[in-house]
């Protein structure tokens, strides 16, 4: 058992968590989403600056909530990648400073490993396991034969599914981030629009969400040019059926082919109501155990980074203070830094 201080700053949430002897004593998140909404997406420069402003405040709050401080810790963990380079830098510099000042080992953590291990706050992970990682920056199917072993068996060739939701929302005049508003409109609509599914019928497990965004964009432009009304609820329903159907299709086929014992959902898009329902039906329907994380651990947080660090602390997988961020760090290379 260990006492870990964890920092997450890979995108637009500044987060600090303290996980001590298996108990989550603080999980502080400062979201910048209201600032980025004005721009219709995350502005990387603005995000980095806000992380720099917020990190000390989040640390102070985590110390107050937990009754502990950096000097009580066994290690400091931080998201090293993937993510926005300037944002990652802020978190890593803060973590290095704490490590140096308090003579603590530094543990670099892969952001997606964090999303997957967030599920350990919900239940026991059973292997072989298939992780369905669906967020604003990533869309990957990750096979885990054993704890802390990650093999990417499918991934997006272009945009992430959350990015696609955000871009389609913009096309439809809905606010950023677009996932929740599209999901809400979809609940009131019918699947009446024909939106073609990219990579349909392929045997592998890759995705293409840029193609799906273009299909919606072309359809909406054609309707607008003809002066036809766009039925927002029906458009959202038609889009959501295709967007989530691609995930459920690949997850179900991969779970069968690799004979996994458990499937876990991870990342911000796992908040999607149809995805959650369809995974319940299709995966549990196959007799496979399924963990769907509660909403509090689907979005970016540092509790998930601390969870991975707990495992890496046991391995003594520590980095020198010369370690740098890696915006494109692959999950199967998480021991290389
Ligand atoms: O994991 P996350 O917080 O950010 C990344 O690390 O990338 O995920 C944010 C993404 C956004 O693109 C947002 O639109 C999407 O998750 N999202 C949803 C829903 N709620 C959030 N997408 C679909 N349906 C939702 N209900």
Short mmCIF file of C-alpha atoms and ligand atoms in Angstrom, two decimals:
data_model
loop_
_atom_site.label_atom_id
_atom_site.label_comp_id
_atom_site.label_asym_id
_atom_site.label_seq_id
_atom_site.Cartn_x
_atom_site.Cartn_y
_atom_site.Cartn_z
CA UNK A 1 0.00 0.00 0.00
CA UNK A 2 1.11 3.52 -0.71
CA UNK A 3 0.29 7.20 -0.45
CA UNK A 4 0.10 8.78 -3.90
CA UNK A 5 -0.39 12.39 -4.94
CA UNK A 6 -1.56 12.49 -8.58
CA UNK A 7 -1.84 15.34 -11.09
CA UNK A 8 -3.79 15.38 -14.39
CA UNK A 9 -3.63 18.29 -16.86
CA UNK A 10 -3.68 16.70 -20.33
CA UNK A 11 -6.62 18.67 -21.77
CA UNK A 12 -9.04 21.11 -20.15
CA UNK A 13 -9.33 19.83 -16.60
CA UNK A 14 -6.77 20.63 -13.92
CA UNK A 15 -7.02 17.83 -11.38
CA UNK A 16 -5.27 16.66 -8.21
CA UNK A 17 -6.02 13.52 -6.21
CA UNK A 18 -4.65 11.91 -3.07
CA UNK A 19 -5.00 8.14 -2.80
CA UNK A 20 -3.64 6.88 0.53
CA UNK A 21 -3.59 3.21 1.57
CA UNK A 22 -6.31 2.47 -0.99
CA UNK A 23 -8.59 5.33 0.13
CA UNK A 24 -9.38 8.24 -2.16
CA UNK A 25 -9.02 11.16 0.28
CA UNK A 26 -9.21 14.00 -2.26
CA UNK A 27 -10.31 14.27 -5.88
CA UNK A 28 -10.20 17.92 -6.91
CA UNK A 29 -11.17 18.91 -10.47
CA UNK A 30 -11.12 22.42 -11.90
CA UNK A 31 -12.83 22.37 -15.30
CA UNK A 32 -12.14 25.01 -17.94
CA UNK A 33 -15.07 24.00 -20.11
CA UNK A 34 -16.97 27.29 -19.61
CA UNK A 35 -13.99 29.24 -20.99
CA UNK A 36 -13.51 26.99 -24.04
CA UNK A 37 -17.24 26.97 -24.85
CA UNK A 38 -16.83 30.52 -26.25
CA UNK A 39 -14.41 29.15 -28.87
CA UNK A 40 -16.43 26.03 -29.72
CA UNK A 41 -13.55 23.78 -28.65
CA UNK A 42 -10.43 23.63 -26.49
CA UNK A 43 -7.96 26.47 -27.21
CA UNK A 44 -4.61 24.84 -26.35
CA UNK A 45 -2.76 28.06 -25.41
CA UNK A 46 -5.57 29.25 -23.17
CA UNK A 47 -5.80 25.79 -21.60
CA UNK A 48 -2.08 25.75 -20.71
CA UNK A 49 -2.28 29.17 -19.09
CA UNK A 50 -5.32 28.21 -17.04
CA UNK A 51 -3.58 25.02 -15.84
CA UNK A 52 -0.65 27.18 -14.69
CA UNK A 53 -3.08 29.45 -12.80
CA UNK A 54 -5.12 26.62 -11.28
CA UNK A 55 -2.64 23.93 -10.33
CA UNK A 56 -1.50 25.46 -7.02
CA UNK A 57 -5.12 26.12 -6.00
CA UNK A 58 -6.07 22.49 -6.74
CA UNK A 59 -3.06 21.20 -4.77
CA UNK A 60 -3.99 23.37 -1.77
CA UNK A 61 -7.58 22.14 -1.87
CA UNK A 62 -6.45 18.50 -2.08
CA UNK A 63 -4.18 18.99 0.97
CA UNK A 64 -7.04 20.59 2.91
CA UNK A 65 -9.54 17.86 1.98
CA UNK A 66 -7.19 14.98 2.78
CA UNK A 67 -5.49 16.46 5.83
CA UNK A 68 -2.22 15.39 4.21
CA UNK A 69 0.41 17.24 2.23
CA UNK A 70 3.18 16.41 -0.23
CA UNK A 71 5.64 15.64 2.56
CA UNK A 72 3.37 12.76 3.73
CA UNK A 73 3.40 11.05 0.31
CA UNK A 74 5.33 8.02 -0.96
CA UNK A 75 5.28 9.16 -4.62
CA UNK A 76 3.98 11.83 -6.98
CA UNK A 77 2.26 10.67 -10.17
CA UNK A 78 1.44 12.69 -13.26
CA UNK A 79 -0.11 12.28 -16.70
CA UNK A 80 2.81 12.27 -19.18
CA UNK A 81 0.66 11.78 -22.32
CA UNK A 82 -1.19 11.60 -24.58
CA UNK A 83 -2.67 15.09 -24.56
CA UNK A 84 -1.99 18.71 -25.45
CA UNK A 85 1.73 19.38 -25.16
CA UNK A 86 1.57 22.70 -23.30
CA UNK A 87 -1.06 21.37 -20.90
CA UNK A 88 0.97 18.24 -20.13
CA UNK A 89 4.04 20.41 -19.46
CA UNK A 90 2.30 22.30 -16.66
CA UNK A 91 1.33 19.12 -14.81
CA UNK A 92 4.73 17.53 -15.28
CA UNK A 93 6.59 20.64 -14.08
CA UNK A 94 4.40 20.80 -10.97
CA UNK A 95 4.99 17.09 -10.30
CA UNK A 96 8.76 17.41 -10.80
CA UNK A 97 8.87 20.39 -8.44
CA UNK A 98 7.06 18.42 -5.71
CA UNK A 99 9.26 15.36 -6.31
CA UNK A 100 12.41 17.45 -6.03
CA UNK A 101 11.28 19.49 -3.03
CA UNK A 102 10.10 16.49 -1.02
CA UNK A 103 12.49 13.85 -2.35
CA UNK A 104 9.69 11.71 -3.79
CA UNK A 105 9.81 9.24 -6.68
CA UNK A 106 8.09 10.47 -9.85
CA UNK A 107 5.64 8.14 -11.63
CA UNK A 108 4.64 9.04 -15.24
CA UNK A 109 1.18 7.69 -16.06
CA UNK A 110 -0.50 7.07 -19.43
CA UNK A 111 -3.79 8.99 -19.63
CA UNK A 112 -5.77 6.13 -21.23
CA UNK A 113 -4.45 3.61 -18.72
CA UNK A 114 -5.96 6.02 -16.21
CA UNK A 115 -9.36 5.96 -17.93
CA UNK A 116 -9.28 2.16 -17.93
CA UNK A 117 -8.16 1.86 -14.29
CA UNK A 118 -10.85 4.34 -13.16
CA UNK A 119 -13.02 1.23 -13.31
CA UNK A 120 -11.14 -0.19 -10.31
CA UNK A 121 -13.11 2.30 -8.19
CA UNK A 122 -16.22 0.39 -9.33
CA UNK A 123 -15.27 -3.28 -9.38
CA UNK A 124 -12.50 -5.83 -9.71
CA UNK A 125 -10.89 -6.05 -13.14
CA UNK A 126 -10.99 -9.59 -14.58
CA UNK A 127 -8.58 -10.75 -17.30
CA UNK A 128 -8.49 -11.22 -20.24
CA UNK A 129 -10.26 -7.90 -20.47
CA UNK A 130 -11.34 -5.66 -23.34
CA UNK A 131 -11.25 -1.92 -22.65
CA UNK A 132 -13.38 0.26 -24.89
CA UNK A 133 -11.75 3.69 -24.60
CA UNK A 134 -13.95 6.41 -26.07
CA UNK A 135 -13.13 10.05 -25.33
CA UNK A 136 -12.68 13.48 -26.86
CA UNK A 137 -9.11 12.68 -27.88
CA UNK A 138 -9.05 8.89 -28.35
CA UNK A 139 -11.02 5.93 -29.63
CA UNK A 140 -9.30 2.60 -28.99
CA UNK A 141 -10.02 -1.01 -28.25
CA UNK A 142 -7.38 -2.26 -25.82
CA UNK A 143 -6.91 -5.93 -24.99
CA UNK A 144 -5.45 -6.73 -21.56
CA UNK A 145 -4.31 -10.30 -20.93
CA UNK A 146 -3.04 -9.38 -17.47
CA UNK A 147 -2.89 -6.32 -15.17
CA UNK A 148 -0.89 -3.42 -16.65
CA UNK A 149 -0.51 -5.10 -20.03
CA UNK A 150 -2.05 -3.24 -22.95
CA UNK A 151 -2.40 -4.27 -26.61
CA UNK A 152 -4.21 -1.94 -29.02
CA UNK A 153 -6.32 -4.08 -31.36
CA UNK A 154 -8.27 -1.26 -33.01
CA UNK A 155 -8.19 2.52 -33.12
CA UNK A 156 -9.48 5.49 -35.03
CA UNK A 157 -7.74 6.28 -38.28
CA UNK A 158 -8.57 9.97 -37.91
CA UNK A 159 -10.84 11.77 -35.40
CA UNK A 160 -11.90 10.49 -31.99
CA UNK A 161 -15.59 9.78 -31.40
CA UNK A 162 -15.94 12.64 -28.86
CA UNK A 163 -14.29 15.02 -31.32
CA UNK A 164 -16.84 13.88 -33.92
CA UNK A 165 -19.70 14.61 -31.49
CA UNK A 166 -18.26 18.07 -30.83
CA UNK A 167 -17.86 18.84 -34.56
CA UNK A 168 -21.33 17.53 -35.48
CA UNK A 169 -22.79 19.64 -32.64
CA UNK A 170 -21.14 22.69 -34.14
CA UNK A 171 -22.59 21.88 -37.60
CA UNK A 172 -26.03 21.60 -35.99
CA UNK A 173 -25.62 24.82 -33.97
CA UNK A 174 -25.46 23.04 -30.60
CA UNK A 175 -23.11 24.15 -27.78
CA UNK A 176 -19.66 22.73 -26.91
CA UNK A 177 -19.01 20.07 -25.71
CA UNK A 178 -21.49 18.49 -28.09
CA UNK A 179 -21.85 14.99 -26.62
CA UNK A 180 -24.52 15.67 -24.04
CA UNK A 181 -26.77 17.99 -26.15
CA UNK A 182 -26.71 15.53 -29.08
CA UNK A 183 -27.47 12.65 -26.69
CA UNK A 184 -30.41 14.60 -25.22
CA UNK A 185 -31.89 15.53 -28.63
CA UNK A 186 -31.42 11.93 -29.81
CA UNK A 187 -33.66 10.68 -26.99
CA UNK A 188 -36.57 12.63 -28.53
CA UNK A 189 -35.89 11.72 -32.17
CA UNK A 190 -36.40 8.92 -34.70
CA UNK A 191 -33.81 7.39 -37.01
CA UNK A 192 -35.13 8.90 -40.26
CA UNK A 193 -31.94 10.21 -41.92
CA UNK A 194 -29.69 7.91 -43.91
CA UNK A 195 -26.13 8.54 -42.70
CA UNK A 196 -23.56 6.18 -44.17
CA UNK A 197 -21.28 4.35 -41.77
CA UNK A 198 -17.52 4.56 -42.51
CA UNK A 199 -15.62 1.22 -42.73
CA UNK A 200 -18.93 -0.66 -42.61
CA UNK A 201 -18.54 -4.42 -42.89
CA UNK A 202 -14.78 -4.43 -42.22
CA UNK A 203 -13.39 -7.44 -40.39
CA UNK A 204 -10.90 -5.51 -38.22
CA UNK A 205 -11.51 -3.19 -35.30
CA UNK A 206 -10.51 0.25 -36.58
CA UNK A 207 -12.76 3.31 -36.68
CA UNK A 208 -13.15 6.40 -38.86
CA UNK A 209 -15.06 9.28 -37.30
CA UNK A 210 -13.88 12.00 -39.65
CA UNK A 211 -15.82 10.20 -42.41
CA UNK A 212 -18.94 10.17 -40.23
CA UNK A 213 -18.64 13.90 -39.54
CA UNK A 214 -18.29 14.57 -43.28
CA UNK A 215 -21.37 12.45 -44.01
CA UNK A 216 -23.44 14.56 -41.57
CA UNK A 217 -21.95 17.79 -42.90
CA UNK A 218 -22.81 16.88 -46.53
CA UNK A 219 -26.32 15.82 -45.59
CA UNK A 220 -26.99 19.02 -43.63
CA UNK A 221 -25.55 21.22 -46.41
CA UNK A 222 -27.71 19.49 -49.04
CA UNK A 223 -30.84 19.92 -46.95
CA UNK A 224 -30.02 23.60 -46.32
CA UNK A 225 -29.39 24.23 -50.04
CA UNK A 226 -32.76 22.69 -50.89
CA UNK A 227 -34.33 24.88 -48.22
CA UNK A 228 -35.57 21.84 -46.33
CA UNK A 229 -36.09 21.91 -42.57
CA UNK A 230 -33.56 19.96 -40.49
CA UNK A 231 -35.36 17.97 -37.84
CA UNK A 232 -32.78 18.31 -35.07
CA UNK A 233 -34.01 15.47 -32.84
CA UNK A 234 -34.17 13.03 -35.76
CA UNK A 235 -30.75 14.11 -37.06
CA UNK A 236 -29.21 13.56 -33.62
CA UNK A 237 -30.90 10.17 -33.29
CA UNK A 238 -29.74 9.06 -36.76
CA UNK A 239 -26.16 10.23 -36.09
CA UNK A 240 -26.03 8.72 -32.60
CA UNK A 241 -27.24 5.32 -33.82
CA UNK A 242 -24.34 5.16 -36.29
CA UNK A 243 -21.71 6.67 -33.94
CA UNK A 244 -22.49 4.33 -31.04
CA UNK A 245 -23.32 1.35 -33.29
CA UNK A 246 -19.74 1.36 -34.61
CA UNK A 247 -18.42 1.02 -31.05
CA UNK A 248 -20.86 -1.69 -29.97
CA UNK A 249 -20.25 -3.70 -33.16
CA UNK A 250 -16.45 -3.74 -32.70
CA UNK A 251 -16.62 -4.35 -28.95
CA UNK A 252 -18.95 -7.31 -29.39
CA UNK A 253 -16.90 -8.92 -32.18
CA UNK A 254 -13.59 -8.40 -30.34
CA UNK A 255 -14.98 -9.74 -27.05
CA UNK A 256 -16.05 -12.89 -28.87
CA UNK A 257 -12.88 -13.33 -30.91
CA UNK A 258 -10.51 -12.87 -27.97
CA UNK A 259 -12.70 -14.73 -25.49
CA UNK A 260 -12.51 -12.01 -22.83
CA UNK A 261 -14.02 -12.40 -19.36
CA UNK A 262 -14.82 -8.73 -18.96
CA UNK A 263 -15.45 -5.58 -20.99
CA UNK A 264 -14.94 -2.13 -19.45
CA UNK A 265 -16.04 1.21 -20.88
CA UNK A 266 -13.77 4.19 -20.37
CA UNK A 267 -13.50 7.88 -21.32
CA UNK A 268 -15.89 10.82 -21.58
CA UNK A 269 -18.12 9.33 -24.30
CA UNK A 270 -18.98 6.40 -22.01
CA UNK A 271 -21.43 8.89 -20.47
CA UNK A 272 -23.56 8.39 -23.60
CA UNK A 273 -26.95 6.96 -22.66
CA UNK A 274 -27.44 4.82 -25.79
CA UNK A 275 -23.88 3.48 -25.66
CA UNK A 276 -24.39 2.44 -22.03
CA UNK A 277 -27.74 0.80 -22.78
CA UNK A 278 -26.57 -0.98 -25.92
CA UNK A 279 -23.40 -2.27 -24.26
CA UNK A 280 -25.57 -3.65 -21.42
CA UNK A 281 -27.81 -5.44 -23.94
CA UNK A 282 -25.16 -6.69 -26.34
CA UNK A 283 -22.23 -7.52 -24.02
CA UNK A 284 -24.12 -8.82 -21.01
CA UNK A 285 -26.33 -10.57 -23.56
CA UNK A 286 -23.23 -12.59 -24.53
CA UNK A 287 -22.73 -13.61 -20.89
CA UNK A 288 -19.63 -11.39 -20.52
CA UNK A 289 -19.08 -9.29 -17.39
CA UNK A 290 -19.34 -5.56 -18.06
CA UNK A 291 -18.23 -2.53 -16.03
CA UNK A 292 -19.74 0.80 -16.98
CA UNK A 293 -18.15 3.56 -14.92
CA UNK A 294 -20.32 6.03 -13.01
CA UNK A 295 -20.37 9.47 -14.58
CA UNK A 296 -17.97 10.97 -12.00
CA UNK A 297 -15.11 8.85 -13.31
CA UNK A 298 -15.83 9.05 -17.05
CA UNK A 299 -14.44 12.58 -17.43
CA UNK A 300 -10.80 13.55 -16.83
CA UNK A 301 -9.71 13.36 -13.19
CA UNK A 302 -6.58 12.60 -11.19
CA UNK A 303 -8.11 9.78 -9.13
CA UNK A 304 -7.70 7.52 -12.16
CA UNK A 305 -4.05 8.58 -12.52
CA UNK A 306 -3.47 7.73 -8.84
CA UNK A 307 -5.03 4.29 -9.38
CA UNK A 308 -2.55 3.40 -12.13
CA UNK A 309 0.29 4.87 -10.06
CA UNK A 310 -0.63 2.56 -7.17
CA UNK A 311 0.22 -0.40 -9.45
CA UNK A 312 3.36 1.23 -10.85
CA UNK A 313 4.56 2.07 -7.33
CA UNK A 314 4.52 -1.66 -6.54
CA UNK A 315 6.73 -2.17 -9.64
CA UNK A 316 8.94 0.78 -8.65
CA UNK A 317 8.50 2.17 -12.17
CA UNK A 318 9.94 5.62 -11.43
CA UNK A 319 11.24 8.26 -13.87
CA UNK A 320 14.27 10.52 -13.62
CA UNK A 321 13.53 14.24 -13.26
CA UNK A 322 14.77 14.71 -16.84
CA UNK A 323 11.64 12.92 -18.18
CA UNK A 324 9.65 14.89 -20.80
CA UNK A 325 5.98 14.80 -21.81
CA UNK A 326 4.88 12.79 -24.86
CA UNK A 327 1.70 14.12 -26.52
CA UNK A 328 1.48 10.95 -28.67
CA UNK A 329 2.53 8.35 -26.10
CA UNK A 330 1.17 4.93 -27.06
CA UNK A 331 -0.42 2.87 -24.33
CA UNK A 332 1.54 -0.26 -25.30
CA UNK A 333 4.76 1.73 -24.68
CA UNK A 334 3.75 3.01 -21.25
CA UNK A 335 6.92 1.64 -19.61
CA UNK A 336 9.12 3.64 -22.02
CA UNK A 337 9.94 7.22 -21.14
O1 LIG B 1 -12.68 11.90 -21.65
P1 LIG B 1 -13.07 13.31 -21.88
O2 LIG B 1 -13.45 14.15 -20.69
O3 LIG B 1 -11.95 14.13 -22.59
C1 LIG B 1 -10.82 13.61 -23.13
O4 LIG B 1 -9.88 13.26 -22.37
O5 LIG B 1 -10.76 13.52 -24.38
O6 LIG B 1 -14.25 13.30 -22.93
C2 LIG B 1 -14.88 14.48 -23.38
C3 LIG B 1 -15.72 14.11 -24.59
C4 LIG B 1 -16.26 15.31 -25.33
O7 LIG B 1 -15.94 15.18 -26.70
C5 LIG B 1 -17.76 15.23 -25.10
O8 LIG B 1 -18.53 15.76 -26.16
C6 LIG B 1 -17.97 13.74 -24.93
O9 LIG B 1 -16.84 13.31 -24.19
N1 LIG B 1 -19.22 13.40 -24.22
C7 LIG B 1 -20.21 12.68 -24.78
C8 LIG B 1 -21.26 12.62 -23.82
N2 LIG B 1 -20.84 13.32 -22.72
C9 LIG B 1 -19.58 13.78 -22.99
N3 LIG B 1 -20.30 12.10 -25.98
C10 LIG B 1 -21.45 11.44 -26.27
N4 LIG B 1 -22.50 11.37 -25.41
C11 LIG B 1 -22.45 11.93 -24.19
N5 LIG B 1 -23.48 11.84 -23.35
#
